[in-house]
Coordinates of C-alpha atoms and ligand atoms in Angstrom, one line a residue:
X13 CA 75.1 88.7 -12.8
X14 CA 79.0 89.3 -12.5
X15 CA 80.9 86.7 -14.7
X16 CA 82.3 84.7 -11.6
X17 CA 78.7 84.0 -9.7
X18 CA 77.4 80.8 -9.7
X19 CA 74.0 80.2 -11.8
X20 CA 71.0 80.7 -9.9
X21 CA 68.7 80.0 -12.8
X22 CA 69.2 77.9 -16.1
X23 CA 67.3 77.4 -19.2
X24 CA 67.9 74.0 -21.5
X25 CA 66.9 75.2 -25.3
X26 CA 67.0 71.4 -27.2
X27 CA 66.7 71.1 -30.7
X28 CA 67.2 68.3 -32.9
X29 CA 65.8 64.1 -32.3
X30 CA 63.8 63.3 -28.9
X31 CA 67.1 61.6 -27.6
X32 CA 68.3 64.9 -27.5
X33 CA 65.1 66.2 -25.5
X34 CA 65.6 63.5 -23.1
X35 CA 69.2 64.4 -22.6
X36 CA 67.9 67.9 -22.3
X37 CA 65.5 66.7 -19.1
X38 CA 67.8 65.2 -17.9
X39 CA 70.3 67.9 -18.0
X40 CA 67.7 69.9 -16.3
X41 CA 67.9 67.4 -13.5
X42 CA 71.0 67.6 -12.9
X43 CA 71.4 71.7 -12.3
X44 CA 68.4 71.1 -10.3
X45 CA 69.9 69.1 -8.1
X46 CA 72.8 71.6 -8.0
X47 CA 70.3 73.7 -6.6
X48 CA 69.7 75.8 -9.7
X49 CA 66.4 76.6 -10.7
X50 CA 64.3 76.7 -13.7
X51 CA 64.1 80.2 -15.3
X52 CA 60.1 81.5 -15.3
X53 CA 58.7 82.0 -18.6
X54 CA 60.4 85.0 -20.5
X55 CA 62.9 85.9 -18.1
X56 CA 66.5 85.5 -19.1
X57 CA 68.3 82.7 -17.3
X58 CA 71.9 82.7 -15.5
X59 CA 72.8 80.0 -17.7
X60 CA 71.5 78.7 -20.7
X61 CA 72.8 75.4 -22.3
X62 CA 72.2 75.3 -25.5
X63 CA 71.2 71.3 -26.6
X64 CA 72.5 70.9 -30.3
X65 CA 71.7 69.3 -33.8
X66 CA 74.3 69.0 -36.5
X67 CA 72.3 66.5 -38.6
X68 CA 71.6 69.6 -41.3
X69 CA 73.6 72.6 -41.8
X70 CA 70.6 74.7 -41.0
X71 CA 70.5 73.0 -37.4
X72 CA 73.9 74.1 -36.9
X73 CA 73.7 77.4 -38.1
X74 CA 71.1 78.5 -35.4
X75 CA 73.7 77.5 -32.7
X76 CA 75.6 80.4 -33.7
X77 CA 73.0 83.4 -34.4
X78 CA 71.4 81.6 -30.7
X79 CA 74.8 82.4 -28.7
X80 CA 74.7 85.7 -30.5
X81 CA 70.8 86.6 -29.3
X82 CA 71.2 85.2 -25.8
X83 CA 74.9 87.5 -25.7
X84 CA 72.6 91.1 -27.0
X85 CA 69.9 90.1 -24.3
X86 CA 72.3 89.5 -21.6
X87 CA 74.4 93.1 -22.7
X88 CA 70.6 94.7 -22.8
X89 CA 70.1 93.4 -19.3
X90 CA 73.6 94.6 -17.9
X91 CA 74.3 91.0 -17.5
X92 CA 76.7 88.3 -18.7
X93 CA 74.9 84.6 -18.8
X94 CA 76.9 82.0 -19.0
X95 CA 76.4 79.9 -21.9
X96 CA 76.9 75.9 -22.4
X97 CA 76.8 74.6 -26.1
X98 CA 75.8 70.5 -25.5
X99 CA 74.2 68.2 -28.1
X100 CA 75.7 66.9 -31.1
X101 CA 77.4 70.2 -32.8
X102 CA 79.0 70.3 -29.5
X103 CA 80.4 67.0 -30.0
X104 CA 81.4 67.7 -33.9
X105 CA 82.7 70.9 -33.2
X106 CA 84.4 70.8 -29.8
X107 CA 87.0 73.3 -29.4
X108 CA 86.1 75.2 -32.2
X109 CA 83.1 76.7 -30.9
X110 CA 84.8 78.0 -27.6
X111 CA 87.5 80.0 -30.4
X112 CA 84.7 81.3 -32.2
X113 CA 82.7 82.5 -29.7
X114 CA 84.3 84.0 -26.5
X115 CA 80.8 84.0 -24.9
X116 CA 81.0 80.1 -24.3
X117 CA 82.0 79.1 -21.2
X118 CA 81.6 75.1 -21.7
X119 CA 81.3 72.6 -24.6
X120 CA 79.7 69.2 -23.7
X121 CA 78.9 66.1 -25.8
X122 CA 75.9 64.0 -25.4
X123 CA 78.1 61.1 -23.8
X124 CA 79.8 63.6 -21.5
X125 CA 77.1 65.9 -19.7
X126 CA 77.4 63.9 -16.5
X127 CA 80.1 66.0 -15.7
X128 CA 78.2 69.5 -16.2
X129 CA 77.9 70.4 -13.1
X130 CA 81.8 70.6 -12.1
X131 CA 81.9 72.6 -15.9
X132 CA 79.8 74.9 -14.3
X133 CA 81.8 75.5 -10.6
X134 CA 84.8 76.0 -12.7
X135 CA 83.0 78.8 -15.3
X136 CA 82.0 80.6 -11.9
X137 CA 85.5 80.5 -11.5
X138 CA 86.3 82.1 -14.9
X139 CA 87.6 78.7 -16.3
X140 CA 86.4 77.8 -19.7
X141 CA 86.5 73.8 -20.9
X142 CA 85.5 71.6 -23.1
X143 CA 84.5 67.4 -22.7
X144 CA 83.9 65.2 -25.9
X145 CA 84.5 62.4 -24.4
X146 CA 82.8 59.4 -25.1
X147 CA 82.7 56.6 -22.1
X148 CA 80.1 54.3 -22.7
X149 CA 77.2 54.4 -20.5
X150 CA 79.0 56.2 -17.5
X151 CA 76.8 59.3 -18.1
X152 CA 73.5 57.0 -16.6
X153 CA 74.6 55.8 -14.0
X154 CA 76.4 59.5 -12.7
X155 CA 72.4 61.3 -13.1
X156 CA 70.7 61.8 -10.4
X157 CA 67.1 59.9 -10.3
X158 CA 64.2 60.7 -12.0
X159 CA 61.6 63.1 -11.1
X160 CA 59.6 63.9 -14.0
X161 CA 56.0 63.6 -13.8
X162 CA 54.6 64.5 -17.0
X163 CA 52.2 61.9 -18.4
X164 CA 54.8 61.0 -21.4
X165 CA 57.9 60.2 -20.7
X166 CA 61.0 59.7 -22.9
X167 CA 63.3 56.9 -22.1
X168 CA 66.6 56.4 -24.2
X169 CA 67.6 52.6 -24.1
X170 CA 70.2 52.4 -27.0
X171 CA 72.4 55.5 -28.4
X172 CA 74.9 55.3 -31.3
X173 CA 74.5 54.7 -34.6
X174 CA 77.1 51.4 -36.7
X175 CA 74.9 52.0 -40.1
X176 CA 77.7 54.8 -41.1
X177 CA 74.5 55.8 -43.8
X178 CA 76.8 58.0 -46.3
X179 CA 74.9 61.1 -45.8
X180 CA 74.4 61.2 -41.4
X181 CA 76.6 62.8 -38.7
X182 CA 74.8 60.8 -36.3
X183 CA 78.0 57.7 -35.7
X184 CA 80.5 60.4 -35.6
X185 CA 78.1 62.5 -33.4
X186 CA 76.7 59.5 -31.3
X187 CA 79.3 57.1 -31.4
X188 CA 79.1 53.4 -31.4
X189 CA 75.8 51.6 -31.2
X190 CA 75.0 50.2 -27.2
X191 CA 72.8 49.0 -25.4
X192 CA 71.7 50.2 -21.7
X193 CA 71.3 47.5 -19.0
X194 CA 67.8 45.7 -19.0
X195 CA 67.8 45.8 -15.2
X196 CA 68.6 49.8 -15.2
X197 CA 65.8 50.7 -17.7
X198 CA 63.4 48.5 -16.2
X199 CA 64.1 50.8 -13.2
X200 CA 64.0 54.3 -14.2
X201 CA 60.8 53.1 -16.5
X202 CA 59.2 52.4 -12.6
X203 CA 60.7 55.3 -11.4
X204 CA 59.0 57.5 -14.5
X205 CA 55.8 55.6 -14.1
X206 CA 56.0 56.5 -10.4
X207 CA 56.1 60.5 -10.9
X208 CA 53.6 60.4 -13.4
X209 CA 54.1 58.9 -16.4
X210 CA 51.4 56.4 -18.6
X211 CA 52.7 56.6 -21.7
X212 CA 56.8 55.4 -22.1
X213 CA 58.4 56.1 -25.9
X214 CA 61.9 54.1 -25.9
X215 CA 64.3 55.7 -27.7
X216 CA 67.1 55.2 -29.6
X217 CA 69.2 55.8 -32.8
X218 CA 68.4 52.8 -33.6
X219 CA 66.4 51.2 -31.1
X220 CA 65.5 48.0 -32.6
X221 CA 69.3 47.4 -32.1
X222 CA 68.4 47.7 -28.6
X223 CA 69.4 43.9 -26.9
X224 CA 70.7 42.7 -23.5
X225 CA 70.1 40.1 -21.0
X226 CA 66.4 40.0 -18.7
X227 CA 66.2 39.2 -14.9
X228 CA 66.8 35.8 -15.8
X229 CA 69.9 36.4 -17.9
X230 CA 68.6 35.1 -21.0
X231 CA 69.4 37.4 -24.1
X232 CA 66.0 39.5 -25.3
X233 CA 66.0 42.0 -27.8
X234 CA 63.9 45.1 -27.7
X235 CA 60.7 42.9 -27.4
X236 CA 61.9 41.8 -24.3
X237 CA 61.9 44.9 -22.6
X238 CA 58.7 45.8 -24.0
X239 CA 57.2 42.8 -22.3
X240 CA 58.8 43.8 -18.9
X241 CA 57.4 47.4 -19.2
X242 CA 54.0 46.1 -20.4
X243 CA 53.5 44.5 -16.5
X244 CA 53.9 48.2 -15.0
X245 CA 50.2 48.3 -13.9
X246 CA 50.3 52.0 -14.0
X247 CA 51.6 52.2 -17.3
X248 CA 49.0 52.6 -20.1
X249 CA 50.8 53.1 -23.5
X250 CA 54.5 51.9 -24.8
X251 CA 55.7 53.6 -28.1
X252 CA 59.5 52.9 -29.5
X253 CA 61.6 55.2 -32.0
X254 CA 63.5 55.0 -34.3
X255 CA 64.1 51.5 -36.0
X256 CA 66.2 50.5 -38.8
X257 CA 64.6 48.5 -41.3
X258 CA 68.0 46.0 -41.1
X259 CA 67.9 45.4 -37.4
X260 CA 64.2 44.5 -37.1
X261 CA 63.2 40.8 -35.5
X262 CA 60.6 38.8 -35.7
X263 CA 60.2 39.3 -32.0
X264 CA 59.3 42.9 -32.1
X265 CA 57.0 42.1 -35.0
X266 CA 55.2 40.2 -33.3
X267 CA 55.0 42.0 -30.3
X268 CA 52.6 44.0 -32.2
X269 CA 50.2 41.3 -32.1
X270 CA 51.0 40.3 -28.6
X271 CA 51.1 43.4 -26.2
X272 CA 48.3 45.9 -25.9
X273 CA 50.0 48.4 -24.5
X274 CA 52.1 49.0 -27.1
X275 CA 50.6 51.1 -29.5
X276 CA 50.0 50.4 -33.5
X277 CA 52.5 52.8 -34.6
X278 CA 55.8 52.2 -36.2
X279 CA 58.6 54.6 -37.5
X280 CA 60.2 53.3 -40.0
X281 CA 62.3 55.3 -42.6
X282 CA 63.1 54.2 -46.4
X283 CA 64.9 57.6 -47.1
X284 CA 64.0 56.5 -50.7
X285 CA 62.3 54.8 -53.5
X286 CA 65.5 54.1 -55.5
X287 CA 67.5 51.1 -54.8
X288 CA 70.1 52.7 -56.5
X289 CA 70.2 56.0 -54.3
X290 CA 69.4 53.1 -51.5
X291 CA 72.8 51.6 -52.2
X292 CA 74.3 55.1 -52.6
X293 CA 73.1 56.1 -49.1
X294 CA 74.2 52.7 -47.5
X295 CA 70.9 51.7 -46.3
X296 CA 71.2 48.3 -47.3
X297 CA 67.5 47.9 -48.1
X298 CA 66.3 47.5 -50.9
X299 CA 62.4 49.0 -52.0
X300 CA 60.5 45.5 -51.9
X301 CA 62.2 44.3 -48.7
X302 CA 61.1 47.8 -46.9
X303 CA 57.6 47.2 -48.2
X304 CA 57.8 43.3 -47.2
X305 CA 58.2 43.8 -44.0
X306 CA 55.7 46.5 -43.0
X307 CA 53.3 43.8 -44.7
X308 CA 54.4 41.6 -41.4
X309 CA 53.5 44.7 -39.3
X310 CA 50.4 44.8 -41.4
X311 CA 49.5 41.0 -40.4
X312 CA 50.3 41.0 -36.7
X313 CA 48.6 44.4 -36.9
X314 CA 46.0 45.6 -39.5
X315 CA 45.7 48.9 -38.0
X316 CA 49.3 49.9 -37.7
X317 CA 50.0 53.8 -38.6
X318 CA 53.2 53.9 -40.5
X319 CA 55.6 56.5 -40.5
X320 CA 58.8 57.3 -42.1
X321 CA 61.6 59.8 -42.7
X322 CA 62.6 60.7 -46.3
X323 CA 65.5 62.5 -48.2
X324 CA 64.9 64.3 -51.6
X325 CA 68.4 65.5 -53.6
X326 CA 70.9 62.9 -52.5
X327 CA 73.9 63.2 -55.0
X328 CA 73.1 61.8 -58.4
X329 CA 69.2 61.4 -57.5
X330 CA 67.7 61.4 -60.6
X331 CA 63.7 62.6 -61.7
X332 CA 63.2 59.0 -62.5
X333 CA 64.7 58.2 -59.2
X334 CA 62.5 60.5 -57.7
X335 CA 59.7 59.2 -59.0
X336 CA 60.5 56.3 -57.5
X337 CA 60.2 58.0 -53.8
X338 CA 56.7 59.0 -54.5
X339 CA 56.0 55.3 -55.8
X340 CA 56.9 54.1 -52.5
X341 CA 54.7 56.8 -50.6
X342 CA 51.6 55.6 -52.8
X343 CA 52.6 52.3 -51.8
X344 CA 52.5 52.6 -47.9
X345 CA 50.1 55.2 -47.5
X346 CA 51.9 56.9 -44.3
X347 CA 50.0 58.5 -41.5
X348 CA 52.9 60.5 -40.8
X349 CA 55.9 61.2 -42.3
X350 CA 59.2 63.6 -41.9
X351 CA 61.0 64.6 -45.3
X352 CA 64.1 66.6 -45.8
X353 CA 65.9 68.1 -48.8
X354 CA 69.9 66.5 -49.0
X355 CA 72.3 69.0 -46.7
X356 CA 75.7 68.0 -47.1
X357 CA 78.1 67.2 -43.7
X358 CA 81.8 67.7 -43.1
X359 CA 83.3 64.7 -42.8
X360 CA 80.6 62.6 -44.4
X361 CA 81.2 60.5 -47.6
X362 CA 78.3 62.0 -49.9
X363 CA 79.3 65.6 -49.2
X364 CA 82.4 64.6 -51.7
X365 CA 79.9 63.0 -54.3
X366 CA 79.8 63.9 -57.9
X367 CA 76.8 65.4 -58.9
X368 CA 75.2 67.3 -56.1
X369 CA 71.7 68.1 -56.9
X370 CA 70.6 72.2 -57.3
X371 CA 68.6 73.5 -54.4
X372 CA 65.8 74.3 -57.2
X373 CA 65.4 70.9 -57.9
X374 CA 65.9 69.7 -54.3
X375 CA 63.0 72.3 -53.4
X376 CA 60.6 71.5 -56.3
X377 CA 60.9 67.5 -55.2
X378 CA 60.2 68.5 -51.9
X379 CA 57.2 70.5 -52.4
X380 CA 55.9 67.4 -54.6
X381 CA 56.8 64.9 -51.7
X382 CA 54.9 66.5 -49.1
X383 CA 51.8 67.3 -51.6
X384 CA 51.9 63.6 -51.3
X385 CA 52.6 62.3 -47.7
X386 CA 49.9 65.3 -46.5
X387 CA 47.4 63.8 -48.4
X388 CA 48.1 60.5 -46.9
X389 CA 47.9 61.9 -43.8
X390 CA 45.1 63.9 -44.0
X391 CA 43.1 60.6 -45.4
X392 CA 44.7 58.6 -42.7
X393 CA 42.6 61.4 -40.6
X394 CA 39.3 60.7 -42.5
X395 CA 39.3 57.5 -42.7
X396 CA 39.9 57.6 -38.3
X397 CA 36.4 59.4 -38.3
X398 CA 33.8 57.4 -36.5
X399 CA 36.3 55.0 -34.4
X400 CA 36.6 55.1 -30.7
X401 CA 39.7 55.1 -29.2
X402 CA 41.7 55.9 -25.9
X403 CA 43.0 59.0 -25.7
X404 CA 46.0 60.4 -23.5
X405 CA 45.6 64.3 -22.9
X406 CA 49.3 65.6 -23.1
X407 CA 48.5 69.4 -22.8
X408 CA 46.2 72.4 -23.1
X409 CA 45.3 73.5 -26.5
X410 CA 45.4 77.1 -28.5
X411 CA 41.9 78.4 -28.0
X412 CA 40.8 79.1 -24.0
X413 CA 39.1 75.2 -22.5
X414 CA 40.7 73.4 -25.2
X415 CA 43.0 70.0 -24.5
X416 CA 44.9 68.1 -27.1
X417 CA 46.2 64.5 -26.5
X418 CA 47.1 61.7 -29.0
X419 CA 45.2 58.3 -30.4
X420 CA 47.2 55.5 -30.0
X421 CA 47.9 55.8 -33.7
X422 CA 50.0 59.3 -32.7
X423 CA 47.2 61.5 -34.3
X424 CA 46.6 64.9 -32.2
X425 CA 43.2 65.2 -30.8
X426 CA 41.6 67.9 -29.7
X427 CA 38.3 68.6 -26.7
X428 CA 36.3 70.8 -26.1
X429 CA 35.8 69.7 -22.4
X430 CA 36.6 70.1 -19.1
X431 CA 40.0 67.6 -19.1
X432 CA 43.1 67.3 -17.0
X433 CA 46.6 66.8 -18.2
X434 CA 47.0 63.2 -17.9
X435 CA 43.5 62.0 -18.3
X436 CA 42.9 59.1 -20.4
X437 CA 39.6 59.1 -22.1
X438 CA 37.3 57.1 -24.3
X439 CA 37.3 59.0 -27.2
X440 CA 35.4 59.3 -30.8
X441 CA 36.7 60.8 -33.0
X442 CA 34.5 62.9 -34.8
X443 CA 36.0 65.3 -37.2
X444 CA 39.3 65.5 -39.7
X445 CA 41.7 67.8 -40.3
X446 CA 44.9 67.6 -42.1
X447 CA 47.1 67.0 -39.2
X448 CA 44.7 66.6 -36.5
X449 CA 41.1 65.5 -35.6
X450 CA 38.1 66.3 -33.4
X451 CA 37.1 64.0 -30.4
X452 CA 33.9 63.8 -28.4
X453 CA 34.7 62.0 -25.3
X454 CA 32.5 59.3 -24.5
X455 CA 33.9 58.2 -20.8
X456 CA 36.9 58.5 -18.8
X457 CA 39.0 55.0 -19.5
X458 CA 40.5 53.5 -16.6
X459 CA 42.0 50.7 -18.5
Ligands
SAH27 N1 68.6 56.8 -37.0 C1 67.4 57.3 -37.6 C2 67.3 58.8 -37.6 C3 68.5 59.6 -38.0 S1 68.3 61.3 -38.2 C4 67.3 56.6 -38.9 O1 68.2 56.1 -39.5 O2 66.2 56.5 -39.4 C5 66.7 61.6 -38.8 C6 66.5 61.8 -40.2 O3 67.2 62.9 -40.7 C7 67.0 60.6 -41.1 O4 66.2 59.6 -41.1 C8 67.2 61.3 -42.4 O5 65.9 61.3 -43.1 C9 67.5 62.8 -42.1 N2 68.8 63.1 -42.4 C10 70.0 62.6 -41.8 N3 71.1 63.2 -42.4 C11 70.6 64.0 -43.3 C12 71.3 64.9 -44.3 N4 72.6 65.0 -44.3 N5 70.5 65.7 -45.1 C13 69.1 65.6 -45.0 N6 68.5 64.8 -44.1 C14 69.2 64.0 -43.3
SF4_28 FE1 72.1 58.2 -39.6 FE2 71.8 56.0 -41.0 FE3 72.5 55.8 -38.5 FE4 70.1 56.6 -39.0 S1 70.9 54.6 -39.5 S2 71.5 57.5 -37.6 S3 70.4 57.8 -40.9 S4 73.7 56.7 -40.1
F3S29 FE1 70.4 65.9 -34.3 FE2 72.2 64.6 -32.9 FE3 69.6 63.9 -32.8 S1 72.5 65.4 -34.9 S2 68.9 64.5 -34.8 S3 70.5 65.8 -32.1 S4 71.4 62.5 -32.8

């Protein structure tokens, strides 16, 4: 391809959170209604945008060895693919990345890919530009419609981030904390459930933050909206991610309790056992207040599978301190968790924090963490052996014949039976592994 042609083909690489996957459909979307197509599997594309994470420094350094692969296989090929950075580097970094790298032909922030397409008529043209801007909502309502039909569907209802945590890039990356229109999600959830989609995950930064008003103007919080979804007949299963421990209500508590459809699962992340790194990090939580409340998950909802996110080497973090984090783990007993050693960011108030912990010490905590949280998990997985449950097959597995889906409690399960994507079945679940289990199907559900 000659430098001025317009893109036949595209390719959308996302990395980072599952807002950014969704932003990454729906970026897809929107060449596609350009008339650009999909690139088949291993062929280079015309265009590739590039869908960013800044939240550590080792997510941002891919972006740069990625422009420099996709540059040597375009060069190979005797072709010169035009290259979009998006996501939330491209929002840090902006400018910068079109200086540094002369292959770039367009930088776009998450609040700004709307307007991708016109990028893309004026890099045919040779024209290189950049758009961080932030204009709240505008990019939903300039998408075109849905079309996806795969049987779980992302749906982001809140973006931004006001916790200003002293270690994230996510407010400066995101922007403020809003709220899309009820009415609006209410209809691209139909529109989802109408291409295919029986399981919904709402998304957000923060997306117990999530509030607005309901058909009949009253004010709801993300509850709300739950209950509205929860009356799609076709769909089956309503997951949420990621909450705050601050901005959750007794309304969404209890929801637990009250909708079926919404599954026993809740992401909740302490970061850490120490109220003192706590304070340090601006969480304000405190230990026993995080562990109070997922007691009120607990009683609305005996079987809920916790989850959380954890950091490991924030400045000043001491052992004791430390210690304190693996307290907390023995405490909840997570069936799933996400853990991370510190990674200072520009711009961020704990990257100019005395006593920055050594990466030996960060990786030795680390290694100790996760000899903890996998043996939650993996007795999480035992103790699942012998129940019966629905289960949602998402894909095909590894081996020839197999399919994996998930329990409502986000476990992977695996068959060894004829299955189709999308099939909900009565399963039991029959054996445990560390990160997955066995199922026997029993019947197809129709619930
Ligand atoms: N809004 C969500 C998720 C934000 S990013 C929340 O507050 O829970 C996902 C996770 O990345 C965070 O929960 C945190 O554990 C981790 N993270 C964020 N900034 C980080 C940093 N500078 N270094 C290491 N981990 C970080
Ligand atoms: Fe980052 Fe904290 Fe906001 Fe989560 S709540 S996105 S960790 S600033
Ligand atoms: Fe990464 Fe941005 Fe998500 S920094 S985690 S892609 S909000």
């Amino acid at each position: 391809m000659k430098s001025n042609d317009s893109p036949k083909t595209y390719r959308v690489k996302s990395f980072g959170c599952q807002m950014n996957v969704y932003d990454g459909e729906r970026m897809g979307e929107l060449l596609e209604a350009k008339g650009i197509t999909p690139a088949a599997e291993g062929e280079d594309a015309d265009l590739v945008v590039l869908n960013t994470c800044h939240i550590r420094e080792k997510a941002t350094e891919k972006v740069y060895s990625d422009i420099g692969r996709i540059e040597k296989s375009g060069r190979e090929a005797g072709k010169k693919p035009m290259i979009a950075v998006a996501g939330c580097v491209a929002q840090a970094e902006g400018e910068e990345i079109i200086k540094r790298s002369p292959g770039v032909g367009m930088v776009v922030g998450p609040q700004a890919y709307h307007r991708l397409g016109d990028m893309v008529d004026r890099a045919a043209k040779g024209e290189r530009s950049t758009d961080t801007d932030m204009p709240e909502n505008a990019k939903f309502g300039a998408l075109p419609a849905r079309r996806r039909v795969s049987p779980t569907a992302f749906l982001t209802v809140q973006e931004g981030c006001d916790k200003f945590c002293t270690y994230c890039v996510v407010p400066y990356t995101r922007g403020a904390e809003i709220s899309r229109p009820y009415n609006d999600l209410v209809e691209e959830a139909k529109r989802l459930v109408d291409a295919g989609a029986r399981e919904i995950t709402l998304l957000g930064q923060n997306v117990n933050a999530w509030n607005g008003e309901d058909g009949k103007g009253r004010s709801v919080g993300l509850e709300g909206l739950i209950h509205a979804l929860a009356a799609l007949p076709d769909l089956k299963r309503i997951r949420y991610t990621t909450s705050h421990p601050n901005d959750m209500t007794d309304a969404l508590i209890a929801a637990h309790g009250e909708v079926d459809k919404l599954m026993p699962y809740l992401h909740l992340p302490v970061q850490s056992g120490s109220d003192r790194v706590l304070k340090a990090m601006n969480r304000s939580h405190t230990a026993e207040s995080y562990l109070k409340l997922l007691d009120r998950f607990r009683e609305v909802r005996p079987d809920i599978a916790l989850s959380g996110d954890f950091i490991v080497g924030f400045p000043g973090e001491t052992d004791a301190e430390f210690e304190e984090t693996l307290q907390i783990v023995d405490a909840v007993g997570y069936a799933s968790a996400f853990s991370f050693k510190y990674s200072p960011r520009p711009g961020t108030p704990a990257a100019s924090m005395e006593n920055q912990v050594p990466m030996e010490v960060m990786d030795g905590r680390l290694q100790r963490l996760q000899a903890h949280l996998s043996r939650d998990q993996y007795a999480f997985n035992q103790a699942s052996v012998g129940k019966t449950c629905d289960v949602l097959i998402e894909r095909k597995g590894r081996r020839p014949g197999q399919m994996l889906g998930k329990s409502p409690w986000l476990q992977s399960v695996f068959f060894d039976s004829k299955l189709q994507i999308g099939d909900m079945v009565r399963a039991e679940l029959v054996q445990a592994g560390p990160s997955s289990l066995q199922g026997r199907v029993l019947e197809m559900a129709t619930a």
